Structures are given as structure tokens and as C-alpha cells.
Amino acid sequence: KAGVTQTPRYLIKTRGQQVTLSCSPISGHRSVSWYQQTPGQGLQFLFEYFSETQRNKGNFPGRFSGRQFSNSRSEMNVSTLELGDSALYLCASSESGTREETQYFGPGTRLLVL
Amino acid sequence: GENVEQHPSTLSVQEGDSAVIKCTYSDSASNYFPWYKQELGKRPQLIIDIRSNVGEKKDQRIAVTLNKTAKHFSLHITETQPEDSAVYFCAVLGGSNYKLTFGKGTLLTVNP
């Protein structure tokens, strides 16, 4: 099976703009989680979706939002970008969304905000 | 919320030596503890995981031990090789949610 894919891989934006990132899970996987990775804070959980429903949300401001489509593909959106949003954004998928399943990560989207 | 502490933040060993990385967590209801390896410029990849009904799990040169009473778990790598050089993250799944909380990572360097 093909692995988790993310598009775009690299993105440069300016402060105040908005951005949409896409994640395609492994075929058959129904749960998608999003993480922000920065050198200072490490990997931080953003949110998790299963069957188009957000089941969990991390401690990020409302500028960060997401959604999941019926084919399990997921998008996350960041509005009114700030310099501190520069990071590697990773998504991970798991098969049936049960609590102790392995999460498989995508390659990430590296976002630079100028 | 869950708090995960990981130590050390950097670890340098000679090839063939063992490496140990430790993590502590705060939520006593947590019951799933994966370890991920992330090589430079690559995605995190699961290397081993343990569930709370097990005290130890081994896979070739890699082992994980769990002490639920003390709320800590450790990754043990024996006979280290240069290709083991990477950042290692521990993670904890919340006791009542689907949220993985990660440690800050350990940069392991194996010197030939």
C-alpha cells in the first residue's frame, strides 16, 4: 500500500495570509491526526479526525482548523499566519481509529512564514 | 493534560555500546506507549510500542520496559550501530482520548 502523503511539501507564506495543507491517509485508514513539529516545542498534537468527525483537539488557537472528507482525506487550515506558525506539519493515519493502534506518519509539509 | 518528560535530550555512545532513554508521564490512566525514530529530514517511524498490561517487550536489539506504578518507561538499544543515529521520541496515549503526547525527543549519536 502507498504510505501517507502530504501536499504541498514546502510552502512559504507571509504574515496575515492563510494556508491549507492536505493529507491523504493510507488506503483503508479512517483516522487522521495532525501534529506541529518545531525545534523548541517538539511534536504537538493539533487534532484528530475519524469518519469526518473531530474527536480530539489540542491546545492551539482557533486559527488552526481542520476537516476530513468522506474518503478520509484531511485538510488543515491556518488563518492569519504568524511568524511562530513556521514549522513542520505532520499528519498520521491509523486503520480503524481504535485507541492503541499504530499511527503512520506522512513526510510533512514544511511551512515558512515570513 | 498529559505531561511527558524525556531524558536525556542528547546522548552520544560508541558503536557497540548500549543506549537508554527514559520517559515519565503524569496520567495514570494512560495505557499505550509507542517509541518513534526520526532520521534527519524524514518522517517519524514507529520502532516499538508497549501496552500497560505488559512490563517489557523486546524486538531484536530494541527493548522497552514499563513501570506503571512509577509512571515511567524506557527504551533500550543494545549493540548500537551508526545507523541508529537519529532523534527518538517517546509518546503516551491519553487514558480517555485519542491524543498522543510526545516527549521532546533525544538526539542519539552513535560514533563509529
mmCIF file of C-alpha atoms in Angstrom:
data_model
loop_
_atom_site.group_PDB
_atom_site.id
_atom_site.type_symbol
_atom_site.label_atom_id
_atom_site.label_comp_id
_atom_site.label_asym_id
_atom_site.label_seq_id
_atom_site.Cartn_x
_atom_site.Cartn_y
_atom_site.Cartn_z
ATOM 1 C CA LYS A 1 0.000 0.000 0.000
ATOM 2 C CA ALA A 2 1.122 3.534 -0.594
ATOM 3 C CA GLY A 3 2.084 5.433 2.516
ATOM 4 C CA VAL A 4 0.637 8.612 3.933
ATOM 5 C CA THR A 5 1.105 11.516 1.549
ATOM 6 C CA GLN A 6 1.032 15.227 2.233
ATOM 7 C CA THR A 7 0.853 18.186 -0.111
ATOM 8 C CA PRO A 8 2.460 20.533 -0.601
ATOM 9 C CA ARG A 9 5.835 19.512 0.810
ATOM 10 C CA TYR A 10 7.109 23.068 1.163
ATOM 11 C CA LEU A 11 5.307 26.355 1.498
ATOM 12 C CA ILE A 12 6.349 29.970 2.012
ATOM 13 C CA LYS A 13 3.738 32.468 3.167
ATOM 14 C CA THR A 14 3.716 35.934 4.660
ATOM 15 C CA ARG A 15 2.177 37.052 7.932
ATOM 16 C CA GLY A 16 -1.573 37.504 7.788
ATOM 17 C CA GLN A 17 -2.114 35.060 4.952
ATOM 18 C CA GLN A 18 -3.897 31.762 5.313
ATOM 19 C CA VAL A 19 -2.791 28.299 4.256
ATOM 20 C CA THR A 20 -4.405 24.916 3.606
ATOM 21 C CA LEU A 21 -2.460 21.676 3.927
ATOM 22 C CA SER A 22 -3.633 18.311 2.663
ATOM 23 C CA CYS A 23 -3.133 14.773 3.937
ATOM 24 C CA SER A 24 -4.059 11.538 2.204
ATOM 25 C CA PRO A 25 -4.013 8.570 4.595
ATOM 26 C CA ILE A 26 -3.033 5.025 3.805
ATOM 27 C CA SER A 27 -5.797 3.358 1.818
ATOM 28 C CA GLY A 28 -8.380 1.946 4.212
ATOM 29 C CA HIS A 29 -7.269 4.090 7.155
ATOM 30 C CA ARG A 30 -10.053 6.157 8.652
ATOM 31 C CA SER A 31 -8.318 8.118 11.406
ATOM 32 C CA VAL A 32 -6.103 11.110 10.686
ATOM 33 C CA SER A 33 -4.185 13.113 13.281
ATOM 34 C CA TRP A 34 -2.255 16.329 12.767
ATOM 35 C CA TYR A 35 0.877 17.456 14.610
ATOM 36 C CA GLN A 36 3.057 20.555 14.600
ATOM 37 C CA GLN A 37 6.794 19.941 14.949
ATOM 38 C CA THR A 38 9.188 22.721 15.950
ATOM 39 C CA PRO A 39 12.711 22.584 17.382
ATOM 40 C CA GLY A 40 11.617 24.228 20.620
ATOM 41 C CA GLN A 41 8.312 22.501 21.322
ATOM 42 C CA GLY A 42 8.814 19.145 19.629
ATOM 43 C CA LEU A 43 5.758 17.297 18.318
ATOM 44 C CA GLN A 44 2.492 18.821 19.456
ATOM 45 C CA PHE A 45 -0.946 17.383 18.793
ATOM 46 C CA LEU A 46 -3.312 19.587 16.818
ATOM 47 C CA PHE A 47 -6.419 17.465 16.235
ATOM 48 C CA GLU A 48 -7.664 14.026 15.248
ATOM 49 C CA TYR A 49 -10.462 13.079 12.852
ATOM 50 C CA PHE A 50 -12.330 9.851 12.408
ATOM 51 C CA SER A 51 -15.207 9.344 9.961
ATOM 52 C CA GLU A 52 -15.357 13.070 9.245
ATOM 53 C CA THR A 53 -15.706 13.943 12.953
ATOM 54 C CA GLN A 54 -13.155 15.725 15.084
ATOM 55 C CA ARG A 55 -12.681 13.563 18.161
ATOM 56 C CA ASN A 56 -9.892 15.436 19.879
ATOM 57 C CA LYS A 57 -8.318 18.844 19.766
ATOM 58 C CA GLY A 58 -5.010 20.046 21.159
ATOM 59 C CA ASN A 59 -4.191 23.362 22.760
ATOM 60 C CA PHE A 60 -3.918 25.528 19.685
ATOM 61 C CA PRO A 61 -5.797 28.762 18.933
ATOM 62 C CA GLY A 62 -8.909 28.796 16.792
ATOM 63 C CA ARG A 63 -6.821 29.946 13.809
ATOM 64 C CA PHE A 64 -5.977 26.279 13.383
ATOM 65 C CA SER A 65 -8.820 24.226 11.984
ATOM 66 C CA GLY A 66 -9.278 21.041 10.066
ATOM 67 C CA ARG A 67 -11.727 18.763 8.375
ATOM 68 C CA GLN A 68 -11.971 15.283 6.984
ATOM 69 C CA PHE A 69 -13.744 14.170 3.845
ATOM 70 C CA SER A 70 -15.742 11.032 3.204
ATOM 71 C CA ASN A 71 -12.730 9.405 1.531
ATOM 72 C CA SER A 72 -10.742 10.020 4.776
ATOM 73 C CA ARG A 73 -8.514 12.651 3.213
ATOM 74 C CA SER A 74 -7.974 15.507 5.594
ATOM 75 C CA GLU A 75 -7.092 19.156 5.358
ATOM 76 C CA MET A 76 -5.918 21.604 7.942
ATOM 77 C CA ASN A 77 -6.167 25.341 7.626
ATOM 78 C CA VAL A 78 -4.273 28.075 9.411
ATOM 79 C CA SER A 79 -5.675 31.570 9.101
ATOM 80 C CA THR A 80 -3.962 34.879 9.838
ATOM 81 C CA LEU A 81 -0.500 33.328 9.810
ATOM 82 C CA GLU A 82 2.041 34.407 12.423
ATOM 83 C CA LEU A 83 5.815 34.029 12.341
ATOM 84 C CA GLY A 84 5.562 31.428 15.096
ATOM 85 C CA ASP A 85 3.495 29.173 12.843
ATOM 86 C CA SER A 86 6.641 28.286 10.908
ATOM 87 C CA ALA A 87 7.008 24.562 11.486
ATOM 88 C CA LEU A 88 6.852 21.096 10.016
ATOM 89 C CA TYR A 89 3.228 19.944 9.940
ATOM 90 C CA LEU A 90 2.844 16.190 10.086
ATOM 91 C CA CYS A 91 -0.231 14.094 9.660
ATOM 92 C CA ALA A 92 -0.560 10.472 10.724
ATOM 93 C CA SER A 93 -3.147 7.870 9.897
ATOM 94 C CA SER A 94 -4.338 4.714 11.606
ATOM 95 C CA GLU A 95 -6.634 1.989 10.447
ATOM 96 C CA SER A 96 -9.800 1.906 12.445
ATOM 97 C CA GLY A 97 -9.265 4.637 14.965
ATOM 98 C CA THR A 98 -9.124 2.391 17.993
ATOM 99 C CA ARG A 99 -7.082 3.831 20.768
ATOM 100 C CA GLU A 100 -3.959 1.704 20.697
ATOM 101 C CA GLU A 101 -3.267 1.495 17.002
ATOM 102 C CA THR A 102 -0.015 2.352 15.310
ATOM 103 C CA GLN A 103 -0.024 5.771 13.715
ATOM 104 C CA TYR A 104 1.821 6.078 10.404
ATOM 105 C CA PHE A 105 3.259 9.474 9.641
ATOM 106 C CA GLY A 106 3.405 11.343 6.369
ATOM 107 C CA PRO A 107 6.538 13.197 5.175
ATOM 108 C CA GLY A 108 5.217 16.523 6.426
ATOM 109 C CA THR A 109 4.664 19.974 4.994
ATOM 110 C CA ARG A 110 7.339 22.490 5.906
ATOM 111 C CA LEU A 111 5.746 25.911 6.314
ATOM 112 C CA LEU A 112 7.818 29.062 6.482
ATOM 113 C CA VAL A 113 6.063 32.290 7.447
ATOM 114 C CA LEU A 114 7.912 35.500 6.570
ATOM 115 C CA GLY B 1 -3.475 17.329 30.411
ATOM 116 C CA GLU B 2 -0.809 14.685 29.983
ATOM 117 C CA ASN B 3 2.771 15.738 30.676
ATOM 118 C CA VAL B 4 5.625 13.673 29.198
ATOM 119 C CA GLU B 5 9.243 14.250 30.226
ATOM 120 C CA GLN B 6 12.029 12.641 28.200
ATOM 121 C CA HIS B 7 15.697 12.354 29.196
ATOM 122 C CA PRO B 8 18.380 12.817 28.124
ATOM 123 C CA SER B 9 17.922 15.363 25.358
ATOM 124 C CA THR B 10 21.188 14.273 23.729
ATOM 125 C CA LEU B 11 23.094 11.013 24.021
ATOM 126 C CA SER B 12 26.399 10.099 22.447
ATOM 127 C CA VAL B 13 27.666 6.498 22.551
ATOM 128 C CA GLN B 14 30.366 4.423 20.928
ATOM 129 C CA GLU B 15 29.358 1.821 18.386
ATOM 130 C CA GLY B 16 28.557 -1.411 20.171
ATOM 131 C CA ASP B 17 27.563 0.251 23.428
ATOM 132 C CA SER B 18 24.033 0.326 24.821
ATOM 133 C CA ALA B 19 21.780 3.366 24.907
ATOM 134 C CA VAL B 20 18.924 4.025 27.319
ATOM 135 C CA ILE B 21 16.297 6.751 27.023
ATOM 136 C CA LYS B 22 13.743 7.352 29.771
ATOM 137 C CA CYS B 23 10.307 8.945 29.804
ATOM 138 C CA THR B 24 7.928 9.786 32.616
ATOM 139 C CA TYR B 25 4.245 10.627 32.295
ATOM 140 C CA SER B 26 1.554 12.067 34.504
ATOM 141 C CA ASP B 27 -1.778 10.422 33.589
ATOM 142 C CA SER B 28 -2.064 7.148 35.479
ATOM 143 C CA ALA B 29 -4.884 6.075 33.123
ATOM 144 C CA SER B 30 -2.578 6.083 30.087
ATOM 145 C CA ASN B 31 -2.110 2.622 28.651
ATOM 146 C CA TYR B 32 -0.275 2.802 25.327
ATOM 147 C CA PHE B 33 3.360 3.873 24.956
ATOM 148 C CA PRO B 34 4.968 3.964 21.490
ATOM 149 C CA TRP B 35 8.507 4.966 20.569
ATOM 150 C CA TYR B 36 9.285 6.691 17.277
ATOM 151 C CA LYS B 37 12.589 7.170 15.457
ATOM 152 C CA GLN B 38 13.059 10.185 13.228
ATOM 153 C CA GLU B 39 16.098 10.404 10.985
ATOM 154 C CA LEU B 40 17.186 13.798 9.715
ATOM 155 C CA GLY B 41 14.724 15.132 7.156
ATOM 156 C CA LYS B 42 12.475 12.088 7.393
ATOM 157 C CA ARG B 43 9.149 11.218 8.945
ATOM 158 C CA PRO B 44 8.835 9.651 12.431
ATOM 159 C CA GLN B 45 8.586 5.879 12.268
ATOM 160 C CA LEU B 46 7.325 3.551 14.970
ATOM 161 C CA ILE B 47 10.074 1.266 16.248
ATOM 162 C CA ILE B 48 8.393 -0.402 19.206
ATOM 163 C CA ASP B 49 5.377 0.055 21.457
ATOM 164 C CA ILE B 50 4.114 -1.360 24.725
ATOM 165 C CA ARG B 51 0.732 -1.623 26.346
ATOM 166 C CA SER B 52 0.036 -1.280 30.025
ATOM 167 C CA ASN B 53 -0.683 -4.961 30.601
ATOM 168 C CA VAL B 54 2.925 -5.784 29.674
ATOM 169 C CA GLY B 55 6.071 -4.891 31.626
ATOM 170 C CA GLU B 56 8.651 -5.477 28.922
ATOM 171 C CA LYS B 57 8.778 -6.014 25.170
ATOM 172 C CA LYS B 58 11.761 -6.870 23.010
ATOM 173 C CA ASP B 59 12.411 -6.761 19.274
ATOM 174 C CA GLN B 60 15.943 -7.793 18.323
ATOM 175 C CA ARG B 61 18.270 -5.056 19.630
ATOM 176 C CA ILE B 62 15.451 -2.859 20.894
ATOM 177 C CA ALA B 63 13.504 -3.271 24.132
ATOM 178 C CA VAL B 64 11.044 -1.185 26.080
ATOM 179 C CA THR B 65 10.269 -1.519 29.778
ATOM 180 C CA LEU B 66 7.264 -0.046 31.560
ATOM 181 C CA ASN B 67 6.746 0.685 35.239
ATOM 182 C CA LYS B 68 3.108 1.745 35.616
ATOM 183 C CA THR B 69 3.382 2.293 39.353
ATOM 184 C CA ALA B 70 6.189 4.793 38.931
ATOM 185 C CA LYS B 71 4.749 6.071 35.637
ATOM 186 C CA HIS B 72 7.892 5.717 33.606
ATOM 187 C CA PHE B 73 9.067 3.704 30.625
ATOM 188 C CA SER B 74 12.406 3.309 28.925
ATOM 189 C CA LEU B 75 13.853 2.450 25.528
ATOM 190 C CA HIS B 76 16.924 0.231 25.485
ATOM 191 C CA ILE B 77 19.072 -0.189 22.381
ATOM 192 C CA THR B 78 21.873 -2.749 22.583
ATOM 193 C CA GLU B 79 24.887 -3.163 20.303
ATOM 194 C CA THR B 80 24.315 0.275 18.810
ATOM 195 C CA GLN B 81 25.253 0.907 15.188
ATOM 196 C CA PRO B 82 25.871 4.204 13.323
ATOM 197 C CA GLU B 83 22.527 3.790 11.555
ATOM 198 C CA ASP B 84 20.812 4.024 14.949
ATOM 199 C CA SER B 85 21.778 7.725 14.989
ATOM 200 C CA ALA B 86 18.517 9.700 14.944
ATOM 201 C CA VAL B 87 16.075 11.535 17.178
ATOM 202 C CA TYR B 88 13.954 9.219 19.313
ATOM 203 C CA PHE B 89 10.561 10.276 20.667
ATOM 204 C CA CYS B 90 8.520 8.599 23.335
ATOM 205 C CA ALA B 91 4.774 9.104 23.320
ATOM 206 C CA VAL B 92 1.838 8.437 25.601
ATOM 207 C CA LEU B 93 -1.772 7.917 24.612
ATOM 208 C CA GLY B 94 -4.188 9.644 26.944
ATOM 209 C CA GLY B 95 -6.277 7.469 29.207
ATOM 210 C CA SER B 96 -9.579 8.637 27.823
ATOM 211 C CA ASN B 97 -8.878 10.208 24.453
ATOM 212 C CA TYR B 98 -7.144 9.698 21.112
ATOM 213 C CA LYS B 99 -4.396 12.194 21.730
ATOM 214 C CA LEU B 100 -0.726 11.179 21.571
ATOM 215 C CA THR B 101 1.507 13.354 23.737
ATOM 216 C CA PHE B 102 5.169 13.247 22.747
ATOM 217 C CA GLY B 103 8.340 13.782 24.714
ATOM 218 C CA LYS B 104 10.718 16.469 23.454
ATOM 219 C CA GLY B 105 12.997 13.909 21.843
ATOM 220 C CA THR B 106 16.511 12.500 22.346
ATOM 221 C CA LEU B 107 19.211 13.033 19.751
ATOM 222 C CA LEU B 108 21.213 9.805 19.726
ATOM 223 C CA THR B 109 24.613 9.843 18.072
ATOM 224 C CA VAL B 110 26.482 6.576 17.607
ATOM 225 C CA ASN B 111 30.152 7.171 16.939
ATOM 226 C CA PRO B 112 31.964 4.580 14.789
#
